[in-house]
C-alpha atoms as a printed R data frame, in Angstrom:
    type eleno elety resid chain resno       x       y      z
1   ATOM     1    CA   ARG     A     1 104.804 116.813 16.798
2   ATOM     2    CA   SER     A     2 102.691 119.132 18.887
3   ATOM     3    CA   LYS     A     3 102.814 116.794 21.508
4   ATOM     4    CA   GLN     A     4 106.802 116.690 21.265
5   ATOM     5    CA   TRP     A     5 107.006 120.244 21.385
6   ATOM     6    CA   TYR     A     6 104.447 120.470 24.553
7   ATOM     7    CA   GLN     A     7 106.762 117.926 26.391
8   ATOM     8    CA   ARG     A     8 110.009 120.113 25.441
9   ATOM     9    CA   ARG     A     9 108.133 123.014 26.794
10  ATOM    10    CA   VAL     A    10 107.229 121.358 30.127
11  ATOM    11    CA   ARG     A    11 110.829 120.190 30.604
12  ATOM    12    CA   GLY     A    12 112.079 123.675 29.632
13  ATOM    13    CA   GLU     A    13 109.615 125.295 32.262
14  ATOM    14    CA   MET     A    14 111.006 123.008 34.878
15  ATOM    15    CA   SER     A    15 114.768 123.557 34.020
16  ATOM    16    CA   GLY     A    16 114.490 127.208 33.407
17  ATOM    17    CA   VAL     A    17 115.511 127.060 29.862
18  ATOM    18    CA   LYS     A    18 113.058 128.313 27.271
19  ATOM    19    CA   ASP     A    19 112.443 126.049 24.121
20  ATOM    20    CA   LYS     A    20 111.469 127.872 20.871
21  ATOM    21    CA   PRO     A    21 108.957 126.292 18.511
22  ATOM    22    CA   ARG     A    22 110.470 124.176 15.816
23  ATOM    23    CA   GLY     A    23 108.693 124.289 12.423
24  ATOM    24    CA   MET     A    24 105.281 125.935 11.163
25  ATOM    25    CA   LEU     A    25 102.866 123.540 12.988
26  ATOM    26    CA   GLU     A    26 104.634 124.269 16.569
27  ATOM    27    CA   ARG     A    27 104.596 128.077 15.676
28  ATOM    28    CA   ILE     A    28 100.886 127.742 15.238
29  ATOM    29    CA   VAL     A    29 100.266 125.654 18.295
30  ATOM    30    CA   SER     A    30 102.676 127.812 20.605
31  ATOM    31    CA   ALA     A    31 100.650 130.924 19.147
32  ATOM    32    CA   LYS     A    32  97.264 129.421 20.276
33  ATOM    33    CA   VAL     A    33  98.433 128.229 23.446
34  ATOM    34    CA   ASN     A    34  99.818 131.893 24.278
35  ATOM    35    CA   ALA     A    35  96.395 133.401 22.920
36  ATOM    36    CA   VAL     A    36  94.268 131.198 25.077
37  ATOM    37    CA   PHE     A    37  96.376 131.900 28.335
38  ATOM    38    CA   ALA     A    38  97.221 135.543 27.394
39  ATOM    39    CA   GLY     A    39  96.797 138.041 30.489
40  ATOM    40    CA   VAL     A    40  95.389 135.329 32.703
41  ATOM    41    CA   LYS     A    41  96.209 136.658 36.363
42  ATOM    42    CA   ASP     A    42  93.104 135.765 38.389
43  ATOM    43    CA   VAL     A    43  92.436 131.939 38.342
44  ATOM    44    CA   THR     A    44  89.469 131.966 40.890
45  ATOM    45    CA   PRO     A    45  86.552 130.052 39.651
46  ATOM    46    CA   VAL     A    46  84.079 131.836 38.268
47  ATOM    47    CA   PRO     A    47  80.743 131.327 40.560
48  ATOM    48    CA   LEU     A    48  78.039 129.533 38.698
49  ATOM    49    CA   PRO     A    49  74.515 131.102 38.091
50  ATOM    50    CA   VAL     A    50  71.533 129.017 39.616
51  ATOM    51    CA   CYS     A    51  69.548 127.694 36.900
52  ATOM    52    CA   SER     A    52  65.805 127.527 38.031
53  ATOM    53    CA   MET     A    53  63.227 125.074 36.664
54  ATOM    54    CA   GLY     A    54  60.387 126.824 35.027
55  ATOM    55    CA   VAL     A    55  56.859 127.152 36.715
56  ATOM    56    CA   ALA     A    56  55.052 125.136 34.079
57  ATOM    57    CA   ALA     A    57  57.710 122.382 34.187
58  ATOM    58    CA   ILE     A    58  57.276 122.174 38.015
59  ATOM    59    CA   LYS     A    59  53.716 121.767 37.641
60  ATOM    60    CA   ARG     A    60  53.941 118.914 35.083
61  ATOM    61    CA   LEU     A    61  56.795 117.206 37.212
62  ATOM    62    CA   ARG     A    62  54.373 116.983 40.386
63  ATOM    63    CA   LYS     A    63  51.760 115.283 38.056
64  ATOM    64    CA   ILE     A    64  53.903 112.397 37.149
65  ATOM    65    CA   SER     A    65  53.530 109.474 39.615
66  ATOM    66    CA   GLY     A    66  52.566 105.837 39.690
67  ATOM    67    CA   ALA     A    67  55.803 104.421 38.532
68  ATOM    68    CA   GLN     A    68  56.597 100.862 39.527
69  ATOM    69    CA   ARG     A    69  60.093 100.573 38.064
70  ATOM    70    CA   PRO     A    70  61.674 104.073 38.292
71  ATOM    71    CA   VAL     A    71  65.617 104.531 37.681
72  ATOM    72    CA   VAL     A    72  67.580 107.794 38.168
73  ATOM    73    CA   VAL     A    73  70.864 108.071 36.265
74  ATOM    74    CA   VAL     A    74  72.907 110.761 37.749
75  ATOM    75    CA   GLY     A    75  75.660 112.662 35.747
76  ATOM    76    CA   SER     A    76  78.578 115.172 36.868
77  ATOM    77    CA   GLN     A    77  76.715 118.302 36.377
78  ATOM    78    CA   ALA     A    78  74.307 117.369 39.174
79  ATOM    79    CA   MET     A    79  76.982 118.372 41.573
80  ATOM    80    CA   LEU     A    80  76.437 122.053 40.556
81  ATOM    81    CA   PRO     A    81  76.034 124.984 41.367
82  ATOM    82    CA   PHE     A    82  77.049 124.736 44.956
83  ATOM    83    CA   GLY     A    83  79.653 121.650 45.128
84  ATOM    84    CA   PRO     A    84  79.705 119.785 48.409
85  ATOM    85    CA   LYS     A    85  76.568 121.788 49.558
86  ATOM    86    CA   THR     A    86  74.692 120.516 46.473
87  ATOM    87    CA   ALA     A    87  76.021 116.947 46.952
88  ATOM    88    CA   GLN     A    88  74.690 116.632 50.381
89  ATOM    89    CA   TYR     A    89  71.144 118.107 49.559
90  ATOM    90    CA   LEU     A    90  70.996 115.930 46.186
91  ATOM    91    CA   ALA     A    91  71.928 112.736 48.180
92  ATOM    92    CA   ARG     A    92  69.161 113.403 50.599
93  ATOM    93    CA   LEU     A    93  66.581 113.983 47.918
94  ATOM    94    CA   LEU     A    94  67.669 111.230 45.885
95  ATOM    95    CA   ILE     A    95  67.301 108.746 48.952
96  ATOM    96    CA   GLU     A    96  63.879 110.169 49.794
97  ATOM    97    CA   PHE     A    97  62.801 109.604 46.037
98  ATOM    98    CA   GLY     A    98  63.513 106.145 46.783
99  ATOM    99    CA   ALA     A    99  64.402 104.828 43.231
100 ATOM   100    CA   PRO     A   100  67.575 102.652 41.994
101 ATOM   101    CA   ILE     A   101  70.250 105.163 41.365
102 ATOM   102    CA   TYR     A   102  73.224 104.941 38.995
103 ATOM   103    CA   LEU     A   103  75.950 107.398 39.318
104 ATOM   104    CA   GLY     A   104  78.508 108.758 36.669
105 ATOM   105    CA   GLY     A   105  81.314 111.085 36.313
106 ATOM   106    CA   MET     A   106  81.548 113.540 39.369
107 ATOM   107    CA   SER     A   107  78.497 111.927 40.966
108 ATOM   108    CA   ARG     A   108  80.275 108.613 41.831
109 ATOM   109    CA   GLY     A   109  80.585 108.424 45.668
110 ATOM   110    CA   LEU     A   110  77.639 110.552 46.273
111 ATOM   111    CA   LEU     A   111  75.851 107.655 48.271
112 ATOM   112    CA   GLY     A   112  78.780 105.883 49.441
113 ATOM   113    CA   VAL     A   113  79.380 102.224 48.737
114 ATOM   114    CA   GLU     A   114  76.759 100.124 50.796
115 ATOM   115    CA   HIS     A   115  73.486 102.262 50.195
116 ATOM   116    CA   HIS     A   116  70.710  99.779 49.246
117 ATOM   117    CA   LEU     A   117  69.602 102.370 46.519
118 ATOM   118    CA   PHE     A   118  72.947 102.418 44.781
119 ATOM   119    CA   PHE     A   119  73.461 100.054 41.987
120 ATOM   120    CA   ARG     A   120  76.854  99.897 39.591
121 ATOM   121    CA   HIS     A   121  76.544  96.912 37.188
122 ATOM   122    CA   THR     A   122  72.947  96.622 36.203
123 ATOM   123    CA   ARG     A   123  72.048  99.963 34.413
124 ATOM   124    CA   LYS     A   124  71.648  98.474 31.204
125 ATOM   125    CA   GLN     A   125  69.012  96.029 32.383
126 ATOM   126    CA   ALA     A   126  67.322  98.611 34.532
127 ATOM   127    CA   LEU     A   127  66.970 100.969 31.491
128 ATOM   128    CA   ARG     A   128  65.577  98.383 29.421
129 ATOM   129    CA   ASP     A   129  62.888  97.441 31.861
130 ATOM   130    CA   ALA     A   130  61.993 100.824 33.770
131 ATOM   131    CA   ASP     A   131  58.797 102.358 33.399
132 ATOM   132    CA   LEU     A   132  60.325 105.751 34.572
133 ATOM   133    CA   ILE     A   133  63.704 107.048 33.641
134 ATOM   134    CA   ILE     A   134  65.136 110.374 35.228
135 ATOM   135    CA   LEU     A   135  68.126 111.817 33.509
136 ATOM   136    CA   ALA     A   136  69.619 113.816 36.457
137 ATOM   137    CA   GLY     A   137  72.252 115.797 34.384
138 ATOM   138    CA   ALA     A   138  73.228 112.504 32.572
139 ATOM   139    CA   VAL     A   139  73.563 112.715 28.603
140 ATOM   140    CA   THR     A   140  72.168 110.576 26.005
141 ATOM   141    CA   ASP     A   141  75.783 110.291 24.318
142 ATOM   142    CA   PHE     A   142  77.767 106.971 23.767
143 ATOM   143    CA   ARG     A   143  77.578 106.090 27.414
144 ATOM   144    CA   LEU     A   144  73.806 105.620 27.156
145 ATOM   145    CA   ASN     A   145  74.171 104.247 23.292
146 ATOM   146    CA   TYR     A   146  72.949 107.770 22.358
147 ATOM   147    CA   GLY     A   147  69.511 107.020 23.845
148 ATOM   148    CA   ARG     A   148  68.763 103.708 22.391
149 ATOM   149    CA   SER     A   149  69.577 102.066 25.920
150 ATOM   150    CA   LEU     A   150  66.288 103.742 27.263
151 ATOM   151    CA   ASN     A   151  63.118 101.729 27.282
152 ATOM   152    CA   ARG     A   152  60.841 103.196 24.725
153 ATOM   153    CA   ARG     A   153  57.830 102.690 26.587
154 ATOM   154    CA   ALA     A   154  59.052 104.381 29.661
155 ATOM   155    CA   LYS     A   155  58.203 107.895 30.835
156 ATOM   156    CA   VAL     A   156  61.677 110.009 30.549
157 ATOM   157    CA   ILE     A   157  62.272 112.954 32.559
158 ATOM   158    CA   SER     A   158  65.455 115.019 31.456
159 ATOM   159    CA   LEU     A   159  67.148 117.599 33.523
160 ATOM   160    CA   ASN     A   160  70.139 119.333 32.494
161 ATOM   161    CA   ARG     A   161  71.801 122.910 32.529
162 ATOM   162    CA   SER     A   162  72.603 122.693 28.968
163 ATOM   163    CA   LEU     A   163  69.993 122.611 26.182
164 ATOM   164    CA   VAL     A   164  72.465 120.889 23.774
165 ATOM   165    CA   GLN     A   165  72.730 118.117 26.128
166 ATOM   166    CA   LEU     A   166  69.169 118.054 27.342
167 ATOM   167    CA   LYS     A   167  68.111 117.577 23.712
168 ATOM   168    CA   LEU     A   168  70.910 115.245 22.284
169 ATOM   169    CA   ASN     A   169  69.539 112.534 20.133
170 ATOM   170    CA   GLU     A   170  66.014 113.278 21.378
171 ATOM   171    CA   GLY     A   171  63.319 112.678 18.898
172 ATOM   172    CA   THR     A   172  65.667 110.106 17.008
173 ATOM   173    CA   PHE     A   173  66.459 107.357 19.491
174 ATOM   174    CA   TRP     A   174  64.360 108.324 22.638
175 ATOM   175    CA   ARG     A   175  61.539 110.788 23.486
176 ATOM   176    CA   SER     A   176  61.082 112.661 26.668
177 ATOM   177    CA   GLU     A   177  57.891 112.955 28.770
178 ATOM   178    CA   LEU     A   178  59.201 116.066 30.334
179 ATOM   179    CA   ASP     A   179  62.623 118.087 29.755
180 ATOM   180    CA   ASP     A   180  63.740 121.437 31.389
181 ATOM   181    CA   VAL     A   181  67.034 123.346 31.252
182 ATOM   182    CA   CYS     A   182  67.739 123.600 35.037
183 ATOM   183    CA   ASP     A   183  69.869 122.542 38.113
184 ATOM   184    CA   VAL     A   184  69.153 119.036 38.984
185 ATOM   185    CA   ALA     A   185  68.831 119.153 42.715
186 ATOM   186    CA   PRO     A   186  66.130 121.570 42.987
187 ATOM   187    CA   ALA     A   187  64.384 119.916 40.208
188 ATOM   188    CA   ILE     A   188  64.549 116.539 41.921
189 ATOM   189    CA   ALA     A   189  63.083 118.213 44.993
190 ATOM   190    CA   GLN     A   190  59.912 118.980 43.231
191 ATOM   191    CA   ILE     A   191  59.244 115.264 42.129
192 ATOM   192    CA   VAL     A   192  56.790 113.404 44.228
193 ATOM   193    CA   PRO     A   193  58.549 110.285 46.139
194 ATOM   194    CA   VAL     A   194  57.894 107.163 44.393
195 ATOM   195    CA   HIS     A   195  56.263 103.896 45.800
196 ATOM   196    CA   CYS     A   196  58.850 101.717 44.190
197 ATOM   197    CA   ASP     A   197  57.896  97.908 43.842
198 ATOM   198    CA   PRO     A   198  59.886  96.094 46.059
199 ATOM   199    CA   SER     A   199  60.257  93.270 43.596
200 ATOM   200    CA   TRP     A   200  62.004  95.590 41.350
201 ATOM   201    CA   LEU     A   201  64.764  96.556 43.822
202 ATOM   202    CA   GLN     A   202  65.174  92.866 44.662
203 ATOM   203    CA   GLN     A   203  65.355  91.978 41.116
204 ATOM   204    CA   LEU     A   204  68.193  94.427 40.277
205 ATOM   205    CA   ARG     A   205  70.050  93.711 43.730
206 ATOM   206    CA   ALA     A   206  70.011  90.047 42.598
207 ATOM   207    CA   SER     A   207  71.394  90.976 39.071
208 ATOM   208    CA   GLU     A   208  74.089  93.054 40.979
209 ATOM   209    CA   GLU     A   209  75.314  90.422 43.066
210 ATOM   210    CA   ALA     A   210  75.430  87.874 40.240
211 ATOM   211    CA   GLU     A   211  77.811  90.388 38.446
212 ATOM   212    CA   GLU     A   212  79.894  90.714 41.802
213 ATOM   213    CA   ALA     A   213  80.232  87.097 41.828
214 ATOM   214    CA   LYS     A   214  81.555  87.086 38.346
215 ATOM   215    CA   ILE     A   215  84.194  89.793 39.049
216 ATOM   216    CA   SER     A   216  85.249  87.964 42.034
217 ATOM   217    CA   GLU     A   217  85.771  84.734 40.172
218 ATOM   218    CA   GLN     A   218  87.620  86.799 37.443
219 ATOM   219    CA   SER     A   219  89.995  88.143 40.363
220 ATOM   220    CA   LYS     A   220  91.063  84.425 41.178
221 ATOM   221    CA   VAL     A   221  92.466  83.886 37.697
222 ATOM   222    CA   ALA     A   222  96.168  83.674 37.460
223 ATOM   223    CA   LEU     A   223  97.752  84.968 34.404
224 ATOM   224    CA   ASP     A   224 100.892  83.285 32.864
225 ATOM   225    CA   ASP     A   225 102.564  86.864 32.278
226 ATOM   226    CA   GLY     A   226 101.846  89.817 34.329
227 ATOM   227    CA   VAL     A   227  99.337  90.781 37.068
228 ATOM   228    CA   ASN     A   228  95.644  90.114 36.665
229 ATOM   229    CA   PRO     A   229  94.170  93.761 37.058
230 ATOM   230    CA   VAL     A   230  91.001  92.768 38.682
231 ATOM   231    CA   THR     A   231  93.110  91.295 41.421
232 ATOM   232    CA   LEU     A   232  95.197  94.253 41.775
233 ATOM   233    CA   PHE     A   233  91.970  96.376 42.350
234 ATOM   234    CA   LYS     A   234  90.397  94.065 44.526
235 ATOM   235    CA   VAL     A   235  93.173  93.981 46.763
236 ATOM   236    CA   LEU     A   236  93.611  97.774 46.587
237 ATOM   237    CA   ASP     A   237  89.855  98.189 47.412
238 ATOM   238    CA   SER     A   238  90.508  96.072 50.332
239 ATOM   239    CA   LEU     A   239  93.274  98.369 51.490
240 ATOM   240    CA   LEU     A   240  91.509 101.868 50.913
241 ATOM   241    CA   THR     A   241  90.175 103.852 53.855
242 ATOM   242    CA   GLU     A   242  87.386 106.626 53.493
243 ATOM   243    CA   ASP     A   243  90.033 109.261 53.388
244 ATOM   244    CA   SER     A   244  92.304 107.647 50.990
245 ATOM   245    CA   LEU     A   245  93.829 109.672 48.188
246 ATOM   246    CA   LEU     A   246  94.242 107.948 44.649
247 ATOM   247    CA   VAL     A   247  96.538 109.864 42.161
248 ATOM   248    CA   GLY     A   248  96.128 108.653 38.684
249 ATOM   249    CA   LEU     A   249  98.943 109.248 36.077
250 ATOM   250    CA   PRO     A   250  98.015 109.491 32.379
251 ATOM   251    CA   GLU     A   251  99.899 107.137 29.910
252 ATOM   252    CA   ASP     A   252 101.915 110.074 28.666
253 ATOM   253    CA   SER     A   253 103.420 110.851 32.238
254 ATOM   254    CA   ALA     A   254 106.145 108.153 31.475
255 ATOM   255    CA   GLN     A   255 107.600 110.600 28.662
256 ATOM   256    CA   LEU     A   256 107.489 113.598 31.054
257 ATOM   257    CA   PRO     A   257 110.461 114.645 32.976
258 ATOM   258    CA   ARG     A   258 110.430 113.568 36.525
C-alpha cells in the first residue's frame, strides 16, 4: 500500500494535483517522509572528514611483508573522502603495490578494463589460495560469504572507515592480522610493495581467461523464446565507448508515469 501511495504521490507532483494519504498506513508513511525531509533547503553534500590511520597501526603495517600470493579487494568507500582525486591516487598506489585486484561497488572501473592486475571472475579462487588479503573498504558480508571466503591461514588486513564494517563477523568466520578505522588510500600508501610470485598472477589470469571463454560460449546459445541476455550485453559492450553513459531503470519504473 505504501508503494501504491508513493506512486500516486509522484503522479500528483508531476501533474500538480496533491494526493492525500488513504488509510492509517499511508498516513504513517506520509508523516515519516515529511519528517525526514522537513526544512531541507540546502542539499549540498557535507564534506567528509579525513580518517587517518593510527601511528601504531602504521608501524605494524610496514612490518608485514614476504607475501607471495597477495590479493586486494576494494570496496565503494575506498573512493572517499575526496572523490575523483582519491580514485586517481588510489589507482596509482594499487598498481605500485603489485597484487591482483578485485573491485566492487563504486570502485569498479578504477583501473580501466585491460590492466594486468585487474581481475573479475576469480575472486573466490584468489581468496581461497592467498597468503595475504587486504580488505580495502570491502566488507565481510554476504558478498564475501560473511568472511568464510577468506583463507584462514592468510594474513588479513582490514581497512575501513566504519568500525562496525571493519569488525563484521571477525572472530567468527575470519581473523585479522591488522585492522584499523581509516581512509583506504592513505593506509595503502603505508604498505611496502609486494614482490608477487609471477606464477600467482599467471594462475589467476589463466582461470580468468577460462571464465571469459565460458561466457563467450554462453553468448552463442540461441533461445527459443526471447533474447539471450549474455548475447545482448556482449553486443552492448562492443558498442560502448569510454565516455558512454548507461541509464538503468528499476523494475518499478514501468509503473511510474511517463
